[in-house]
Coordinates of C-alpha atoms in Angstrom, one line a residue:
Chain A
X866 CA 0.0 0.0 0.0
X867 CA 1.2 3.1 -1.1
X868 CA -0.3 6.3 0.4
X869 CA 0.1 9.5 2.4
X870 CA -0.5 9.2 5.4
X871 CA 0.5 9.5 9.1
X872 CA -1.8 6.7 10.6
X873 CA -4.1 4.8 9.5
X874 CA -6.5 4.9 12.6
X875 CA -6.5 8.6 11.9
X876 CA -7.3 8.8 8.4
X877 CA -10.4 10.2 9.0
X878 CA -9.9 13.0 11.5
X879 CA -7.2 13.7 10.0
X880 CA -8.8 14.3 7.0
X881 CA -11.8 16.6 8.4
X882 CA -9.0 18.5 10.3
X883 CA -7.5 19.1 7.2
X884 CA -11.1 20.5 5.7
X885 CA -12.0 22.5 8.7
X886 CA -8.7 24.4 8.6
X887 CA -9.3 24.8 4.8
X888 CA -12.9 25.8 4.8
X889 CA -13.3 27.5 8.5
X890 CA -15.9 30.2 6.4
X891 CA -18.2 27.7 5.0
X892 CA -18.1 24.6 7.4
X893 CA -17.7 23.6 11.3
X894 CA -19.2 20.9 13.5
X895 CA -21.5 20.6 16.7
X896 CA -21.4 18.7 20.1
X897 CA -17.6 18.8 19.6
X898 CA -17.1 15.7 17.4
X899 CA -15.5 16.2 14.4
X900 CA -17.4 13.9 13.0
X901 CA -20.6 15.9 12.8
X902 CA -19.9 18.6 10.4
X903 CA -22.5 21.3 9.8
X904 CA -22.8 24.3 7.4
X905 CA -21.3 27.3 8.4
X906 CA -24.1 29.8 8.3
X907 CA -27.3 28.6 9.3
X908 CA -29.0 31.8 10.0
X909 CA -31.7 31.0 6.8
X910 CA -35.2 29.4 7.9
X911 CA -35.6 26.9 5.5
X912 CA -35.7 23.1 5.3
X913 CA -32.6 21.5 6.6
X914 CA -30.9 18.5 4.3
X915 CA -28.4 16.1 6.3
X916 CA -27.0 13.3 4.3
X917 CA -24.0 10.9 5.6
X918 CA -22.2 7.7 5.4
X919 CA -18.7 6.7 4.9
X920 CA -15.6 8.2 4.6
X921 CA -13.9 7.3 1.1
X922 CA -16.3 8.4 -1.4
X923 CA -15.4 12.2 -1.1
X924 CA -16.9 15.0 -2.4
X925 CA -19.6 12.4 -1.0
X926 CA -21.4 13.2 1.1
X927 CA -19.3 16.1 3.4
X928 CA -18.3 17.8 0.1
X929 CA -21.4 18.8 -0.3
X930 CA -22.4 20.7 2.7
X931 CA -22.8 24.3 1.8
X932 CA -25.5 26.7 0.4
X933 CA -27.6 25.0 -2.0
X934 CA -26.9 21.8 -1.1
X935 CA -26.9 20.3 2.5
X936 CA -26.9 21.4 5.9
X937 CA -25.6 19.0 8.0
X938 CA -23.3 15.6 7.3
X939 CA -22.4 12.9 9.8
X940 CA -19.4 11.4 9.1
X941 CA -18.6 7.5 9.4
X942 CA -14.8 5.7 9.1
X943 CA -13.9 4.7 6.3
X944 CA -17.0 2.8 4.2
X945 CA -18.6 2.4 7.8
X946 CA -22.0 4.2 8.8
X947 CA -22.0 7.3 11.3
X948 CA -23.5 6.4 14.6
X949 CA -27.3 7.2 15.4
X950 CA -26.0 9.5 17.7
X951 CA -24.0 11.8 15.4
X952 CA -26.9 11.9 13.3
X953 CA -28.6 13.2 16.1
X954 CA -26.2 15.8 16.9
X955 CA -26.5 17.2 13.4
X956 CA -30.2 17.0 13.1
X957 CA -30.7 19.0 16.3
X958 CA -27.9 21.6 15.0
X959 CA -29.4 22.0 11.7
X960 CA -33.4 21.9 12.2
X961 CA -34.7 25.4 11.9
X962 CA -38.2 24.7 13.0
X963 CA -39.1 23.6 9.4
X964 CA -37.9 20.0 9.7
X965 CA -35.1 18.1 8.2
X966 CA -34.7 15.8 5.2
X967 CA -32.3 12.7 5.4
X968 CA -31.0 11.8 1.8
X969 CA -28.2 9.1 2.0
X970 CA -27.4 6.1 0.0
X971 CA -29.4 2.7 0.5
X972 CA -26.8 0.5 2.8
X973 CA -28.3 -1.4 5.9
X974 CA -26.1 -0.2 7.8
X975 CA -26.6 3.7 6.9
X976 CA -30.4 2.8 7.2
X977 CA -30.8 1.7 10.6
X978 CA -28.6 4.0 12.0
X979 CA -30.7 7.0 10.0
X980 CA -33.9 5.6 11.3
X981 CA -32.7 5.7 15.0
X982 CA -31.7 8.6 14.7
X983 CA -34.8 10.2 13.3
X984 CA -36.7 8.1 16.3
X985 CA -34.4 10.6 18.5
X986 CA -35.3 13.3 16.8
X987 CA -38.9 12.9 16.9
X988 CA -39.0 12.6 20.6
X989 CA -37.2 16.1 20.4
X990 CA -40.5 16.8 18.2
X991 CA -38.1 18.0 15.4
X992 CA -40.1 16.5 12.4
X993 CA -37.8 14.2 9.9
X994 CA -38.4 12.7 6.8
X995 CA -36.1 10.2 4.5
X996 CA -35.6 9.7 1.2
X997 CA -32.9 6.2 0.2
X998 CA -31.1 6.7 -3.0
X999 CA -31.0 4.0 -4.8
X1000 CA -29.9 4.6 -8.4
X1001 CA -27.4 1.7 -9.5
X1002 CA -29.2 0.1 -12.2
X1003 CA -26.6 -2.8 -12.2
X1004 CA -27.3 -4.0 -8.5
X1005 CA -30.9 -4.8 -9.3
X1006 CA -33.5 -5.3 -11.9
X1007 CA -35.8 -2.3 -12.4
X1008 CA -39.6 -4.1 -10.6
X1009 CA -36.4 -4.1 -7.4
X1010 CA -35.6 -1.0 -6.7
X1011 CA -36.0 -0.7 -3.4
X1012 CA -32.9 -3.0 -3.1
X1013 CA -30.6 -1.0 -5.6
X1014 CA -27.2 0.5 -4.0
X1015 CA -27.2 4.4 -3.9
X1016 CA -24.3 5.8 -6.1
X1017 CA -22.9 9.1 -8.0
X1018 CA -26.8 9.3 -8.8
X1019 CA -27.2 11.0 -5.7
X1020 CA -25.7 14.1 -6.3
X1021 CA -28.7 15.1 -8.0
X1022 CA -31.0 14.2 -5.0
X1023 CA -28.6 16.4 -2.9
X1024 CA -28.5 19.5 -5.8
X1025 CA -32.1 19.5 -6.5
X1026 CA -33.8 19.2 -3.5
X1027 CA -30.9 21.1 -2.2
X1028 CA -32.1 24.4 -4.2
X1029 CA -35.8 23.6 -3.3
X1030 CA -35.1 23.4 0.1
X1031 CA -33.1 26.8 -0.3
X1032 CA -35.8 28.5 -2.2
X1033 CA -38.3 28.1 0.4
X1034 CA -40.2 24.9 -0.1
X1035 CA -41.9 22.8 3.0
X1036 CA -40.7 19.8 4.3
X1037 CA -43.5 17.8 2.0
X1038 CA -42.5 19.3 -1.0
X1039 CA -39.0 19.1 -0.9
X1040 CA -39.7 15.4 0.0
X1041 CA -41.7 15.3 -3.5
X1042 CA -39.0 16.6 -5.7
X1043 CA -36.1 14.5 -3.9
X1044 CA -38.6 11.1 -4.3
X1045 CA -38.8 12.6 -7.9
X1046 CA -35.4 13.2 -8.3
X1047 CA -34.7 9.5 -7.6
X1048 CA -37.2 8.2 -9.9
X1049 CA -35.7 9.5 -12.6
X1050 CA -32.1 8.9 -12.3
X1051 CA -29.9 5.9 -13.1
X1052 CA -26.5 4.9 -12.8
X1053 CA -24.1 2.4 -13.6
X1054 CA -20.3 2.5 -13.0
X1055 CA -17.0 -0.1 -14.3
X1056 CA -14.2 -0.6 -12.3
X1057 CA -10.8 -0.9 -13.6
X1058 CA -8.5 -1.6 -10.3
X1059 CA -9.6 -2.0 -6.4
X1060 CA -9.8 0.3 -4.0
X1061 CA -7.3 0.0 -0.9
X1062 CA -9.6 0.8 3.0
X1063 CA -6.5 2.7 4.5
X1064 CA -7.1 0.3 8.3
X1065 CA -7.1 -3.1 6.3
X1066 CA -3.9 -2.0 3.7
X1067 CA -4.5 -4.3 0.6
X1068 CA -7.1 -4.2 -2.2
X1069 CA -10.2 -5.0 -1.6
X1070 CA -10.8 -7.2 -4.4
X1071 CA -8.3 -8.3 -7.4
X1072 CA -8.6 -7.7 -10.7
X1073 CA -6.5 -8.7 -13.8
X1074 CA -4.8 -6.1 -15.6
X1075 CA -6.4 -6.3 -18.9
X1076 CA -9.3 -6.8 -17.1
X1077 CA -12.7 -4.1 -16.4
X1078 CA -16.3 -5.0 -14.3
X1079 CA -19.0 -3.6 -15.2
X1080 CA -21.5 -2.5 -12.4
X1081 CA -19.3 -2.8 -9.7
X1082 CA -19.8 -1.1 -6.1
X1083 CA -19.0 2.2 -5.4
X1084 CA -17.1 -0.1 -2.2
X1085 CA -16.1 -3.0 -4.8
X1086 CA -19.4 -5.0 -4.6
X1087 CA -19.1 -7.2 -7.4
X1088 CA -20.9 -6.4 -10.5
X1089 CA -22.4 -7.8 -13.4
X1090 CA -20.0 -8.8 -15.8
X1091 CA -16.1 -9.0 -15.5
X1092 CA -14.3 -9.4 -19.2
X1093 CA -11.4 -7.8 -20.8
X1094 CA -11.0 -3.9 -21.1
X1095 CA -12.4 -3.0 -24.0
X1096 CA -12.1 0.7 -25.8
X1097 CA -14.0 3.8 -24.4
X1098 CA -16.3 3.5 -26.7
X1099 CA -17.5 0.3 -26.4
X1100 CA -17.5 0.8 -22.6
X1101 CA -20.2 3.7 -23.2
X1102 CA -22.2 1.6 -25.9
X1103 CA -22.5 -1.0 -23.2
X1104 CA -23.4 1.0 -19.9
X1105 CA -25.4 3.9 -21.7
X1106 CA -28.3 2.0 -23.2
X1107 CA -29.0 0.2 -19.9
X1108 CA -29.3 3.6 -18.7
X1109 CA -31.4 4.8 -21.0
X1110 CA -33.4 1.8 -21.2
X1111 CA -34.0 2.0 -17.5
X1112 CA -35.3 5.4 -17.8
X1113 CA -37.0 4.7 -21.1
X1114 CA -37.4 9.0 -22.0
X1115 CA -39.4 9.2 -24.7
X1116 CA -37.7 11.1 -27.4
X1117 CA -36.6 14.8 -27.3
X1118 CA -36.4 14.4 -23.7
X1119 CA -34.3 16.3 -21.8
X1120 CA -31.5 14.9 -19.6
X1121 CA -28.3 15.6 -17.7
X1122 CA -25.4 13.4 -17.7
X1123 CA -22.9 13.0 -14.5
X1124 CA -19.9 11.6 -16.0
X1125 CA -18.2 10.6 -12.4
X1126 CA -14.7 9.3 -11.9
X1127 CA -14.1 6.8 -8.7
X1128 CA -10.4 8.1 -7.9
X1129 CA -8.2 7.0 -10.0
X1130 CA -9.4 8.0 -13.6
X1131 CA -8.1 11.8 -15.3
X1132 CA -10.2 14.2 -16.9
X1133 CA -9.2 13.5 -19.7
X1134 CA -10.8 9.5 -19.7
X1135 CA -13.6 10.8 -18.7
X1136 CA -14.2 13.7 -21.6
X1137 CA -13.5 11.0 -23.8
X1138 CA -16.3 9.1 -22.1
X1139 CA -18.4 12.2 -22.4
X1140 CA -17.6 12.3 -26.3
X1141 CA -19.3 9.1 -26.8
X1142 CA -22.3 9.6 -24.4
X1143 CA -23.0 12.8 -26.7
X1144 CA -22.8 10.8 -29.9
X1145 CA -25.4 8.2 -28.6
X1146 CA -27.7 10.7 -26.8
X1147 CA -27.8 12.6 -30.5
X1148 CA -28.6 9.1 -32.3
X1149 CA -31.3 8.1 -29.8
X1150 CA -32.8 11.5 -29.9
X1151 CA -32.3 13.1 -26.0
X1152 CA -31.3 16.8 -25.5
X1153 CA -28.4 16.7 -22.8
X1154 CA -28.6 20.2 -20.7
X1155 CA -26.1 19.9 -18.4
X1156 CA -22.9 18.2 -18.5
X1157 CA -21.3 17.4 -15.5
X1158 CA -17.7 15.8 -15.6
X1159 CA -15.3 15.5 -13.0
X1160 CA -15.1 13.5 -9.3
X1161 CA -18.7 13.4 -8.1
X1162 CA -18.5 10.3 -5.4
X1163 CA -15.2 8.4 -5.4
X1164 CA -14.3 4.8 -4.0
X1165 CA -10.4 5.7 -2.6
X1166 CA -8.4 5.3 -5.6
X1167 CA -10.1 3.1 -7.3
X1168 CA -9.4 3.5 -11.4
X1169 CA -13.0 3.7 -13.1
X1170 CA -15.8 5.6 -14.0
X1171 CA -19.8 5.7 -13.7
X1172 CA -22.3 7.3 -16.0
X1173 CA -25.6 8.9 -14.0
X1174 CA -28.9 10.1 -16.2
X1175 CA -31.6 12.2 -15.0
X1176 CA -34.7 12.5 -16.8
X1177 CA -35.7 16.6 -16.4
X1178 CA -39.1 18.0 -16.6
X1179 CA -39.9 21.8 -15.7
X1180 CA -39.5 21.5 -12.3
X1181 CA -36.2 19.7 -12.2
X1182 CA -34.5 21.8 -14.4
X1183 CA -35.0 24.8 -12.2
X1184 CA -33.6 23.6 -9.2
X1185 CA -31.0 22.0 -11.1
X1186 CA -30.0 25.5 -12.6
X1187 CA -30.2 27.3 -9.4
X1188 CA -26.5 28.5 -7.8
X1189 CA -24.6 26.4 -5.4
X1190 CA -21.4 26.7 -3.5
X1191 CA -19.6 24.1 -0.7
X1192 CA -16.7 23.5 -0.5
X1193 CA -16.5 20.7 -2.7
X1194 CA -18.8 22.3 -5.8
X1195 CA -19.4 25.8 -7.0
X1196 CA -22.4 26.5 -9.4
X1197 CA -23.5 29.6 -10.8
X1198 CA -27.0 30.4 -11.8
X1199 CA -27.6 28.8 -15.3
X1200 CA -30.0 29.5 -18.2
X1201 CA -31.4 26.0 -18.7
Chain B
X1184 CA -22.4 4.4 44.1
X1185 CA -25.6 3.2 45.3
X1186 CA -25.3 0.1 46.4
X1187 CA -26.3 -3.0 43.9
X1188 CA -29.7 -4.5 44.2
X1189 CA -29.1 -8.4 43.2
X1190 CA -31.0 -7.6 39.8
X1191 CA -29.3 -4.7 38.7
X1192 CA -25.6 -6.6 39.9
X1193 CA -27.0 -9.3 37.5
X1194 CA -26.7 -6.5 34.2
X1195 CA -23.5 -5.9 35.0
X1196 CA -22.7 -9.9 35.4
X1197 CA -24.3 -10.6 32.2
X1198 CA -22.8 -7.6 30.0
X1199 CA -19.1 -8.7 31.1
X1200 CA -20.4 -12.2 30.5
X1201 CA -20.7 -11.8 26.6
X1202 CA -18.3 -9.2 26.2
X1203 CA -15.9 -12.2 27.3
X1204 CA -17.7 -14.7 25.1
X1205 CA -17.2 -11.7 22.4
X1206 CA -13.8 -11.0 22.8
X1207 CA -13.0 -14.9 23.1
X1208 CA -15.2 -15.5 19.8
X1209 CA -13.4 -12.3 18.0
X1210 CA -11.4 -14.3 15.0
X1211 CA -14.0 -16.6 14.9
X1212 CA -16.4 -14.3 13.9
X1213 CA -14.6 -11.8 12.1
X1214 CA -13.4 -15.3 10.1
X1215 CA -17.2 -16.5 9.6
X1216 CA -18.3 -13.1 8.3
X1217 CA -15.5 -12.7 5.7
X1218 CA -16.8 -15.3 3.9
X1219 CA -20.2 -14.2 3.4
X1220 CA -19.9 -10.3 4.4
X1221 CA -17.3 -7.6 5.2
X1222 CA -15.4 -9.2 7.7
X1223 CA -15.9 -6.6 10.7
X1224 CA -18.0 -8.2 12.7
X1225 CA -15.7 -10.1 15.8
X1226 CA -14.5 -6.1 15.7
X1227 CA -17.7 -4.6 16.1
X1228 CA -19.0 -7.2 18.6
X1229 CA -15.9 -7.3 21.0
X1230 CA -15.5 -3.1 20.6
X1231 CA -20.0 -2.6 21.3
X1232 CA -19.9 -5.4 24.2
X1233 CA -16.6 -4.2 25.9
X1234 CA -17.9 -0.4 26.0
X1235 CA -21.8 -1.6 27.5
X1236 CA -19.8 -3.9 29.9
X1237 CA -17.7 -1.3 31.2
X1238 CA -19.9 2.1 31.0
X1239 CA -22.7 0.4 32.7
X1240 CA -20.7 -1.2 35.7
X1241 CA -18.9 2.2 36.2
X1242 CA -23.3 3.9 35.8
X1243 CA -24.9 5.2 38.7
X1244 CA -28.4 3.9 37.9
X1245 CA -30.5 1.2 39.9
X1246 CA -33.0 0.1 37.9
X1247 CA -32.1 -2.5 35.9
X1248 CA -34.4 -1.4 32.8
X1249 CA -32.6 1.6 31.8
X1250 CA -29.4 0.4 32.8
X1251 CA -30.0 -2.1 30.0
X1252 CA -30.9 1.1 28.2
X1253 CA -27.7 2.5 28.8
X1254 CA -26.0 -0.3 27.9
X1255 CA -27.4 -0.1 24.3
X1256 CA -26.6 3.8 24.0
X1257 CA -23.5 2.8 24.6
X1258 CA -23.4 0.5 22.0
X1259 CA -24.7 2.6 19.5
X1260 CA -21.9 4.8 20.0
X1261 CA -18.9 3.1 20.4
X1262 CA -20.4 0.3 17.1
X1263 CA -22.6 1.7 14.9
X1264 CA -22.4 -0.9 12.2
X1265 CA -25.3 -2.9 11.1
X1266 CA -25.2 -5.4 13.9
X1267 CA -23.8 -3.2 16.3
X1268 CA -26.4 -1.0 15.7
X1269 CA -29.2 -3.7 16.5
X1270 CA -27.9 -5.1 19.1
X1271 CA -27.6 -1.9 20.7
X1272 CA -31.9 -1.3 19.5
X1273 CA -32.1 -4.7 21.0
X1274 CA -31.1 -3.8 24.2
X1275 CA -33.0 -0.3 24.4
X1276 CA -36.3 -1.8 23.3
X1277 CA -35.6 -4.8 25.7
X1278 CA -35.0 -2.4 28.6
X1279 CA -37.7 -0.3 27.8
X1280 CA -40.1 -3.6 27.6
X1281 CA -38.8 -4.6 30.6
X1282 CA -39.9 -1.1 32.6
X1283 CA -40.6 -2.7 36.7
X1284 CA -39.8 -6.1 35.6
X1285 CA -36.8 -7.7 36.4
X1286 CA -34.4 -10.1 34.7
X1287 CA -33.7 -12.9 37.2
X1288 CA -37.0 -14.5 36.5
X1289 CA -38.2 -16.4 33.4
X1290 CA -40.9 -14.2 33.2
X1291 CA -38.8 -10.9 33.0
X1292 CA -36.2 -12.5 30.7
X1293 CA -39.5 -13.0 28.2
X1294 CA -40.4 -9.3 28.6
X1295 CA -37.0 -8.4 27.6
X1296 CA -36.3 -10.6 25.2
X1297 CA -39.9 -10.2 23.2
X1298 CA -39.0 -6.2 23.5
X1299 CA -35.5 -7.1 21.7
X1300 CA -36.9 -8.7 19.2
X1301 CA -39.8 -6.4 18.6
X1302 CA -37.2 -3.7 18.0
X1303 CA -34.8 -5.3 16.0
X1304 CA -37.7 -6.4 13.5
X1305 CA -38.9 -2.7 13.1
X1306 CA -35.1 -1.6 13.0
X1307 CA -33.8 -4.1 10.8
X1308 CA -37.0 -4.7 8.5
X1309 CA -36.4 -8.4 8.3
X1310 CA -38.4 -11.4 8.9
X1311 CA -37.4 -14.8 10.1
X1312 CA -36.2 -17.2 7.5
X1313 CA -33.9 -14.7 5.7
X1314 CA -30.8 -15.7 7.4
X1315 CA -30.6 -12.8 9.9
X1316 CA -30.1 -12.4 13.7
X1317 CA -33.7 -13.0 14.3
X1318 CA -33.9 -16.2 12.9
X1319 CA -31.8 -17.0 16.4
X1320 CA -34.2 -14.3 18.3
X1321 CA -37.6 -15.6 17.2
X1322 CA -37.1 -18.9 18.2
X1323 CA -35.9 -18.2 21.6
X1324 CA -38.4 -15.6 21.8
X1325 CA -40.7 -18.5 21.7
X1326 CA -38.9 -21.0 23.7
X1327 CA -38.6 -18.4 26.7
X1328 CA -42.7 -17.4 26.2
X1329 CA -43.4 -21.5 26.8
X1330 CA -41.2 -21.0 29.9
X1331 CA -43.0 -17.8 31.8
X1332 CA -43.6 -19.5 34.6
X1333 CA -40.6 -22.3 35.1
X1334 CA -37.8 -21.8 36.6
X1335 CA -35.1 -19.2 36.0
X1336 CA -32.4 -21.8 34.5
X1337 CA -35.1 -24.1 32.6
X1338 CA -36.0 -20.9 31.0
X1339 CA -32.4 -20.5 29.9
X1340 CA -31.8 -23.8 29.0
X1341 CA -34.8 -24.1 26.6
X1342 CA -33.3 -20.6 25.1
X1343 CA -29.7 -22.1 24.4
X1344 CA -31.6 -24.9 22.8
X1345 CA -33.8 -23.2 21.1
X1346 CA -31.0 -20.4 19.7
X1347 CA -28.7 -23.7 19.0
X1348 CA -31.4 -24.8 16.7
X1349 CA -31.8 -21.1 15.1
X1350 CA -28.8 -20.7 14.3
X1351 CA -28.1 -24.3 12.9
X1352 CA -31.4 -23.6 10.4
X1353 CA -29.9 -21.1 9.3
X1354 CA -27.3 -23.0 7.2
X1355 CA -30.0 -23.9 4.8
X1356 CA -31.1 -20.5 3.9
X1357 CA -30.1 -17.6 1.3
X1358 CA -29.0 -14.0 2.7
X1359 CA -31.3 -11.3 1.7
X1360 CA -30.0 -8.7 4.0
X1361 CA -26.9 -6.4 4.2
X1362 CA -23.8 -7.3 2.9
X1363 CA -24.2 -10.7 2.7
X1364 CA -27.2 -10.4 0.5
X1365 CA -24.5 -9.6 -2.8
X1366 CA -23.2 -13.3 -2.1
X1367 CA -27.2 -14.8 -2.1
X1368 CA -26.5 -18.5 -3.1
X1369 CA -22.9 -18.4 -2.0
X1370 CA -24.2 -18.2 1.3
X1371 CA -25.6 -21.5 1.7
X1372 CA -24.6 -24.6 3.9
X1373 CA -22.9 -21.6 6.1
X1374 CA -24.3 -20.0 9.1
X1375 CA -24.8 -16.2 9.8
X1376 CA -22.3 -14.7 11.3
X1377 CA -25.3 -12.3 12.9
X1378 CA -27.1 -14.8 14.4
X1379 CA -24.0 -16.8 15.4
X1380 CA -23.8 -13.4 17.2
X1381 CA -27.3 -13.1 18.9
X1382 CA -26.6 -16.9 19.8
X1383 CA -23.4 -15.6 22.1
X1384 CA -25.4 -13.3 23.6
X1385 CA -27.9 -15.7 24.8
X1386 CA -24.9 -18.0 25.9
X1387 CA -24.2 -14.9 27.8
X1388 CA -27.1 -14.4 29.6
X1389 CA -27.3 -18.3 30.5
X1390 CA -23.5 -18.5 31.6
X1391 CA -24.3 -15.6 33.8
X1392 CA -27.7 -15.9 35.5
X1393 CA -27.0 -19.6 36.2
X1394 CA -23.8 -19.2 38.0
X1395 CA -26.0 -16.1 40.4

């Protein structure tokens, strides 16, 4: 294993230290625990978003804490849940009097500690409400998708009902758009190499090098087909259609594309990527409105890339358009 | 410190009592669940059990339900992994079942152990038969609710039985839940690592209240 660091124990706090000294105007945290990181400024009535989970998958979820996006983030070790308690922490910090929205990605173990948590929180009368993501087509078959795995899909969950929560929506409606939100997007991601958990030291999984999996775990769950790397573009012509057929937009729909890398993977792969995913969305007849391409939720260093569709309508759109700015992602106001 | 009431000395007898089962079972189970799931869970088990053991011997509380309370609080912080995370639900809804009851009596081991599984089932959103902790906790549920009125260590004997027999059933079943559910068919002719760990705390409780 080959990485910088000073411990491996510390990995995390270590890590958080680092963003707190980087980013003391836009984040802190509450009941001193490091772990519980909260926006900044949270002056602004509104609904409150937490999301959380594991460490490893930066800018997911922490990354994301910030105006426009969410207001609270309990951080767990590396791929392991936050506690029900630092959930509770955060929700308490970050609940204006207009409720609080849990977003997170659909692992038992993120579950259960989320539900306890919001059991807490109700007997503080602070009113909570959940919505799992669960976008990763490959990890189940669409009439399952209550048991899909959350992924890089999620980032539109966290941006969209991020901006409705920040224009003023109530708790139910926000709710809505996020249950809307995940309706309508899909992901599926190939893995090219394994990602290394800094307390256990070796891969997680081998794979050959000439080799790729397609539909792999955003924490090296196996996926649905291992064969030999192929060429960029045959990647896309076999991840994209599943998408799209998952969605099944009718023609001259508009969409937006996340073109996320897990770690490992330049820029540059991934524009290439991107070059193909335009040339098929033109053939099949889809408008893409906003490209997004770049590291949206990693897996350690793990080489690889995922594709995430959303489906807009009206509504979407706007929030999608509307400005953000964390830490981790900076969006001006667009004309959609 | 006020001074121990027999019951409430008996929490603190049978948290140290499984923490030492946990700790001595630690490879074993972290071994068991590698196969089928992440491998964490001896690590989980010995760091929740260690932490109830010791914060609720060094707790100022009498009563034994919310010391059990306390003990899953404590587990829920120091383990918030899956299991650790139900076990410590376990023991708040058991305590919180349990409210004037006490534990050295079948009937009050039935309270508590009904209330653990009521709250595992709503935190977990399993049934029994899908290779889970519970299919350990339902049947001893149900030994221990034939046993309300027998003895203390009848009671705990038809328990260990009836959690021996749980946990052996569940060789023949698929994983639905967690971690293990990604290896679903792999997972046969091998036992759950969760309910091998509901089992040691059973074996817990019996090795303790017996010895009383």
């Amino acid at each position: 294993m080959k990485k910088f660091l000073n411990a491996p124990e510390s990995f995390v706090d270590e890590m958080l230290e680092g963003i707190m000294a980087a980013h003391p105007d836009q984040m802190s945290y509450v009941n001193d625990d490091i772990r519980c990181v909260v926006r900044k400024d949270l002056s602004k009535k509104k609904v409150a978003l937490a999301s959380g989970g594991g460490s490893g998958h930066l800018p997911t979820f922490m990354g994301y804490v910030g105006e426009g996006m969410l207001d609270g983030c309990p951080v767990g070790g590396v791929f392991q849940s936050p506690s029900s308690d630092q959930m509770y922490e955060v929700t308490k910090a970050i609940d204006r009097g207009a409720g609080v929205l849990y977003i997170y990605g659909n692992y038992s173990g993120d579950i259960i500690n989320f539900d306890m948590a919001a059991e807490l929180a109700d007997f503080d009368d602070i009113r909570v409400e959940t919505v799992v993501a669960a976008d990763d087509v490959a990890s189940a078959p669409k009439n399952e998708t209550e048991k899909r795995r959350g992924v890089a899909g999620i980032f539109y969950l966290f941006k969209i009902a991020g901006a409705a929560a920040e224009a003023g929506m109530d708790l139910d409606e926000v709710k809505r758009i996020a249950e809307k939100v995940n309706g309508r997007v899909a992901t599926m991601g190939v893995a090219l190499s394994p990602c290394i958990i800094p307390d256990v030291g070796k891969p997680s999984f081998t794979i050959g090098d000439d080799e790729m999996e397609i539909g792999m775990g955003i924490h090296g769950e196996p996926g649905i087909r291992r064969g030999k790397l192929r060429s960029a573009d045959e990647v896309v012509d076999e991840i994209l259609p599943k998408l799209i057929d998952d969605l099944s937009p009718e023609s001259g729909s508009e969409v937006s594309i996340l073109v996320n890398g897990l770690g490992a993977t330049p820029k540059e792969e991934l524009y290439i990527i991107y070059r193909r995913i335009a040339q098929v969305l033109k053939e099949r007849g889809l408008k893409p409105v906003k490209i997004y391409c770049g590291e949206f939720a990693t897996s350690m260093e793990m080489a690889g890339f995922s594709i995430s569709m959303i489906c807009l309508d009206d509504e979407l759109k706007k929030f999608l358009a509307a400005a953000a700015c964390t830490p981790f992602f900076e969006q001006r106001k667009l004309e959609l | 410190m006020a001074e121990r009431t027999k019951e409430r000395a008996a929490v603190d007898t049978v948290l140290a009592s499984i923490s030492g089962i946990m700790s001595e079972n630690r490879e074993f189970l972290i071994k068991i669940d590698g196969v089928i799931g992440d491998g964490d869970l001896g690590i989980t088990m010995d760091k929740a059990f260690s932490a109830a053991a010791g914060g609720v011997v060094s707790l100022d509380e009498p009563q034994v339900s919310k010391a059990l309370i306390a003990a899953g609080k404590i587990m829920a912080k120091n383990a918030p992994s899956t299991m650790g995370t139900l076990m410590a639900t376990g023991f708040m809804y058991g305590g919180k079942a349990l409210g004037e009851e006490e534990i050295l009596s079948a009937g009050g081991l039935y309270i508590f152990f009904k209330g653990f599984l009521e709250g595992v089932e709503k935190r977990g959103k399993a049934k029994p038969g899908e290779k889970t902790l519970l299919d350990v906790l339902d049947p001893v549920v149900r030994a221990l609710e034939a046993k309300q009125k027998a003895d203390l260590s009848d009671a705990l004997d038809a328990a260990m039985k009836a959690a021996e027999e749980g946990l052996k059933a569940t060789e023949l079943m698929v994983s639905q839940h967690g971690k293990a559910a990604i290896y679903r068919e792999q997972t046969l002719g091998k036992q759950d690592p969760g309910a091998t760990a509901m089992l040691f705390v059973v074996k817990g409780f019996r090795e303790a209240l017996t010895t009383l």
